[in-house]
Coordinates of C-alpha atoms and ligand atoms in Angstrom, one line a residue:
M8 CA -35.5 -49.7 6.1
S9 CA -32.8 -49.7 8.7
A10 CA -29.8 -52.0 8.4
D11 CA -31.2 -53.8 11.4
A12 CA -34.4 -54.7 9.6
K13 CA -32.4 -56.3 6.7
V14 CA -30.7 -58.8 9.0
P15 CA -33.0 -61.9 9.4
L16 CA -34.2 -62.1 13.0
L17 CA -33.2 -65.7 13.1
K18 CA -30.9 -67.6 10.8
A19 CA -30.1 -71.2 11.6
S20 CA -27.7 -73.1 9.3
A21 CA -26.8 -76.7 9.1
I22 CA -28.1 -77.6 12.6
H23 CA -27.2 -81.1 13.7
K24 CA -28.6 -82.6 16.8
S25 CA -28.7 -86.2 18.1
Y26 CA -29.8 -88.0 21.2
G27 CA -27.3 -90.8 21.6
D28 CA -27.3 -92.7 18.3
L29 CA -30.5 -91.1 17.1
S30 CA -29.9 -88.3 14.7
V31 CA -32.8 -86.0 15.1
L32 CA -31.8 -82.8 13.2
R33 CA -29.7 -83.6 10.1
G34 CA -28.6 -80.3 8.8
V35 CA -31.5 -77.9 9.3
D36 CA -31.5 -74.5 7.7
L37 CA -34.1 -71.9 8.7
K38 CA -34.5 -68.2 8.2
V39 CA -37.1 -66.0 9.8
T40 CA -37.5 -62.3 8.9
R41 CA -39.0 -59.8 11.3
G42 CA -42.8 -59.7 11.3
E43 CA -43.1 -63.1 9.7
C44 CA -45.4 -65.9 10.9
L45 CA -43.7 -69.2 9.9
C46 CA -45.7 -72.4 10.4
I47 CA -43.8 -75.7 10.7
V48 CA -45.8 -78.9 10.0
G49 CA -44.7 -82.5 9.8
P50 CA -45.2 -86.0 11.1
S51 CA -44.7 -86.8 14.8
G52 CA -41.1 -87.6 15.6
S53 CA -39.7 -85.5 12.7
G54 CA -37.8 -83.2 15.0
K55 CA -40.0 -80.1 15.2
S56 CA -40.0 -79.8 19.0
T57 CA -36.3 -80.5 19.1
L58 CA -35.7 -77.7 16.7
L59 CA -37.7 -75.2 18.8
R60 CA -35.8 -76.3 21.9
C61 CA -32.5 -75.8 20.2
I62 CA -33.5 -72.3 19.0
N63 CA -34.5 -71.5 22.6
L64 CA -31.2 -72.9 23.9
L65 CA -33.0 -75.5 25.9
E66 CA -30.9 -78.2 24.1
P67 CA -27.3 -77.8 22.9
I68 CA -26.6 -78.4 19.2
E69 CA -23.7 -80.5 17.9
S70 CA -22.9 -78.4 14.9
G71 CA -24.2 -75.6 12.8
R72 CA -25.0 -72.0 13.7
I73 CA -27.9 -70.1 15.1
L74 CA -27.8 -66.4 14.6
F75 CA -30.5 -64.4 16.5
E76 CA -30.6 -60.7 15.9
G77 CA -27.2 -61.2 14.3
D78 CA -25.6 -62.9 17.3
D79 CA -24.3 -66.4 17.3
I80 CA -26.3 -67.6 20.2
A81 CA -25.6 -71.3 20.1
G82 CA -21.9 -70.7 20.0
A83 CA -22.0 -68.2 22.9
P84 CA -21.1 -69.1 26.5
K85 CA -23.9 -70.8 28.4
S86 CA -24.0 -67.9 30.8
R87 CA -25.7 -65.9 28.0
A88 CA -28.5 -68.3 27.5
P89 CA -30.9 -66.6 30.0
A90 CA -30.5 -63.3 28.2
V91 CA -31.3 -64.9 24.9
R92 CA -34.3 -66.7 26.4
Q93 CA -35.7 -63.4 27.5
R94 CA -35.9 -62.4 23.9
I95 CA -37.6 -65.6 22.7
G96 CA -41.0 -66.4 24.2
M97 CA -42.1 -70.1 24.2
V98 CA -45.5 -71.5 24.4
F99 CA -45.8 -75.3 25.2
Q100 CA -48.4 -77.9 24.4
N101 CA -49.2 -78.3 28.1
F102 CA -49.2 -74.6 29.1
E103 CA -46.8 -75.2 32.1
L104 CA -48.4 -72.4 34.2
F105 CA -47.4 -72.0 37.8
Q106 CA -50.3 -73.7 39.5
H107 CA -50.0 -71.9 42.8
L108 CA -50.2 -68.4 41.2
S109 CA -53.2 -66.5 39.8
A110 CA -53.3 -65.8 36.1
R111 CA -52.3 -62.2 36.7
D112 CA -49.3 -63.3 38.9
N113 CA -48.3 -65.9 36.3
V114 CA -48.0 -63.1 33.8
A115 CA -46.3 -60.6 36.2
L116 CA -43.7 -63.0 37.6
A117 CA -40.9 -62.8 35.1
P118 CA -41.0 -59.1 34.5
V119 CA -40.5 -58.6 38.3
K120 CA -38.0 -61.4 38.9
V121 CA -36.0 -61.1 35.7
K122 CA -36.4 -57.6 34.6
G123 CA -36.6 -56.0 38.0
M124 CA -39.9 -54.2 37.2
S125 CA -41.9 -52.9 40.1
R126 CA -44.7 -55.2 41.2
T127 CA -47.3 -52.5 40.7
Q128 CA -46.2 -51.9 37.1
A129 CA -45.9 -55.6 36.3
L130 CA -49.5 -56.3 37.6
E131 CA -50.8 -53.4 35.5
R132 CA -49.1 -54.7 32.4
A133 CA -50.3 -58.2 33.2
Q134 CA -53.9 -57.0 33.2
M135 CA -53.3 -55.3 29.9
L136 CA -51.9 -58.5 28.5
L137 CA -54.8 -60.6 29.8
E138 CA -57.1 -58.1 28.0
K139 CA -55.0 -58.7 24.8
V140 CA -55.7 -62.4 25.0
H141 CA -59.4 -61.8 25.7
L142 CA -59.3 -62.7 29.4
P143 CA -60.0 -59.3 31.0
D144 CA -61.9 -60.9 34.0
K145 CA -59.6 -63.8 34.7
G146 CA -56.7 -62.2 36.5
D147 CA -57.6 -63.6 39.9
A148 CA -58.4 -67.1 38.6
F149 CA -55.9 -69.9 39.3
P150 CA -55.0 -72.2 36.5
D151 CA -57.2 -75.1 37.7
E152 CA -60.2 -72.8 37.5
L153 CA -59.6 -72.1 33.8
S154 CA -60.3 -74.2 30.7
G155 CA -57.4 -75.4 28.7
G156 CA -58.0 -72.7 26.1
Q157 CA -58.0 -70.0 28.8
Q158 CA -54.8 -71.5 30.4
Q159 CA -53.1 -71.5 27.1
R160 CA -54.0 -67.8 26.5
V161 CA -52.6 -67.0 29.9
A162 CA -49.4 -68.8 28.9
I163 CA -49.3 -66.6 25.7
A164 CA -49.8 -63.5 27.8
R165 CA -47.0 -64.7 30.1
A166 CA -44.6 -65.1 27.2
L167 CA -45.6 -61.7 25.8
A168 CA -44.8 -60.0 29.2
M169 CA -41.1 -60.3 28.4
E170 CA -41.6 -58.4 25.1
P171 CA -39.9 -61.1 23.1
A172 CA -38.6 -60.5 19.6
L173 CA -39.6 -64.0 18.6
M174 CA -42.5 -66.2 19.8
L175 CA -42.2 -70.0 19.5
Y176 CA -45.3 -72.1 19.8
D177 CA -45.0 -75.9 20.0
E178 CA -48.3 -77.4 19.1
P179 CA -50.1 -75.0 21.4
T180 CA -53.6 -76.4 20.7
S181 CA -52.8 -80.2 20.6
A182 CA -53.8 -80.7 24.3
L183 CA -57.0 -78.7 24.1
D184 CA -60.7 -79.7 24.0
P185 CA -61.8 -79.0 20.4
E186 CA -64.2 -76.3 21.5
T187 CA -61.4 -74.2 22.9
V188 CA -58.9 -74.6 20.1
G189 CA -60.4 -71.7 18.1
E190 CA -60.0 -69.0 20.8
V191 CA -56.3 -69.8 21.1
L192 CA -55.7 -69.8 17.3
Q193 CA -57.6 -66.5 17.1
V194 CA -55.3 -64.8 19.6
M195 CA -52.2 -66.2 17.8
Q196 CA -53.5 -64.9 14.5
E197 CA -54.2 -61.5 15.9
L198 CA -50.6 -61.4 17.3
A199 CA -49.2 -62.5 13.9
E200 CA -51.3 -59.8 12.2
E201 CA -49.8 -57.2 14.6
G202 CA -46.4 -58.2 13.1
R203 CA -45.1 -60.2 16.0
T204 CA -42.6 -62.6 14.6
S205 CA -43.5 -66.2 15.3
I206 CA -42.6 -69.8 14.6
V207 CA -45.6 -72.1 15.0
V208 CA -45.4 -75.8 15.1
T209 CA -48.9 -77.0 14.5
H210 CA -51.2 -79.6 13.0
E211 CA -53.9 -76.9 12.5
M212 CA -53.8 -76.6 8.7
G213 CA -56.6 -74.0 8.7
F214 CA -54.5 -71.8 10.9
A215 CA -51.4 -72.3 8.7
R216 CA -53.5 -71.4 5.7
R217 CA -54.9 -68.2 7.3
A218 CA -52.1 -66.9 9.4
A219 CA -48.8 -68.1 8.0
D220 CA -46.6 -66.1 5.7
R221 CA -44.7 -69.3 4.9
V222 CA -45.2 -73.0 5.7
M223 CA -42.4 -75.5 6.0
F224 CA -42.6 -79.2 6.0
M225 CA -40.2 -81.2 8.2
D226 CA -39.6 -84.8 7.7
G227 CA -36.9 -87.0 9.2
G228 CA -34.9 -84.1 10.7
L229 CA -34.9 -82.0 7.5
F230 CA -37.1 -79.4 5.9
V231 CA -38.1 -81.0 2.6
H232 CA -40.5 -78.4 1.3
E233 CA -41.5 -74.8 1.9
A234 CA -44.0 -72.4 0.2
P235 CA -46.4 -69.6 0.9
P236 CA -49.7 -71.2 2.2
A237 CA -51.6 -70.7 -1.0
D238 CA -49.1 -72.8 -2.9
F239 CA -48.4 -75.2 0.0
F240 CA -52.0 -76.3 0.2
S241 CA -52.8 -76.1 -3.5
P242 CA -53.9 -79.5 -4.6
D243 CA -52.1 -79.2 -8.0
A244 CA -48.8 -78.0 -6.5
T245 CA -45.8 -80.2 -7.2
V246 CA -44.8 -81.4 -3.7
P247 CA -42.6 -84.2 -2.4
E248 CA -44.5 -87.5 -2.3
R249 CA -44.0 -87.6 1.5
L250 CA -45.8 -84.2 1.9
A251 CA -48.6 -85.3 -0.4
R252 CA -49.2 -88.3 1.8
F253 CA -49.1 -86.2 5.0
L254 CA -51.6 -83.7 3.6
G255 CA -53.8 -86.5 2.2
R256 CA -54.0 -88.1 5.6
L257 CA -55.3 -84.9 7.2
S258 CA -58.0 -84.3 4.7
Ligands
LIG8 P1 -41.7 -83.9 16.9 O1 -41.8 -82.7 17.7 O2 -41.6 -83.5 15.4 O3 -42.8 -84.9 17.1 P2 -39.4 -84.4 18.5 O4 -38.4 -83.3 18.2 O5 -40.1 -84.4 19.7 O6 -40.3 -84.6 17.2 O7 -38.6 -85.8 18.5 C1 -37.7 -86.2 17.4 C2 -37.1 -87.5 17.8 O8 -36.2 -87.3 18.9 C3 -38.1 -88.6 18.2 O9 -37.7 -89.8 17.8 C4 -38.0 -88.5 19.8 O10 -38.4 -89.8 20.3 C5 -36.6 -88.2 20.0 N1 -36.4 -87.4 21.2 C6 -36.9 -86.2 21.5 N2 -36.5 -85.7 22.7 C7 -35.6 -86.7 23.2 C8 -34.8 -86.8 24.4 N3 -34.9 -85.8 25.3 N4 -34.1 -87.9 24.5 C9 -34.1 -88.8 23.6 N5 -34.8 -88.8 22.4 C10 -35.6 -87.7 22.2
LIG9 MG1 -43.3 -82.1 19.1

C-alpha cells in the first residue's frame, strides 16, 4: 500500500456551519477512505445537504477542517475552490442538466471548458460514459426528451467526465418516478463496486444495505450513529432511540 493510500481521501473534523441564528452543522466529524461507499441517512432538515455543500466548497464553514487528499481545502484561498471542485463530482436531486445541450454535450462540456480537452476526444469519452450509465443510444437526446431516471444517469456521466476522486450524491432518486429509481441506483451500485469513492445521501435503505460499506445517521447537525449496513439495519442492534424511530417510520 502506498503512503497515499493510507491518508483518508476525506477527513472533516469539528465542522460548524450556521445560517444566521440557525446552527445547522454542530461539530461534524467524517472520514472517508479511498474506494469506500458511505451512505448518509437522516431526517429532513438534519443538515445532510449542507454537509455535502460544505465538502464541495459551495458553502463556507465557520470552523473546523476539511482535509481532501491531505490538503486543507476549507482553509485554502477561495481561488483554489474550482480546482477542488474538479476533483469532487456532485449529483443533485434535480439533475441540473443544461437544457439546451444534448446528453452527449452535457457530458463533454466541462472536459473541454475546464480541462482544455479537444472536442473530438471529449465527445468520444462522453459516448463511453453514456454507455457506462447504460444510455448508449441517448447521446443526441435533449434533457426534456429523457425520463427523470435517464436524466439523472446523464448527470452521473457528466460528473464522471471530470474523473473525480470523490462522488457526492444528494438524494439522487428523490425526485424520480418510482419506476426509474432502480436504474439509477443500479448505476450507482456498479460505480461503487468498481471502487469509486462516494458519499450518498439517500432515503433508499435497500441501496444503503446493498451498496454501502458504512452507514451514518445524521440528526440535528451531528452524526449520532454509524455502522456497517448489516449492523445498522439489524433489528436487534443497540441504536439511539432517534434512529430506531427513524428506521421504524420507514418500514
Ligand atoms: P437535509 O439535507 O438534511 O434535509 P439541509 O442541509 O438542507 O438538511 O438543511 C438543514 C437546515 O438548514 C434546515 O433547517 C434548512 O431549512 C436550513 N437551510 C439549508 N440551506 C439554507 C440556506 N441557504 N439558508 C438558510 N437556511 C438554510
Ligand atoms: Mg437535503
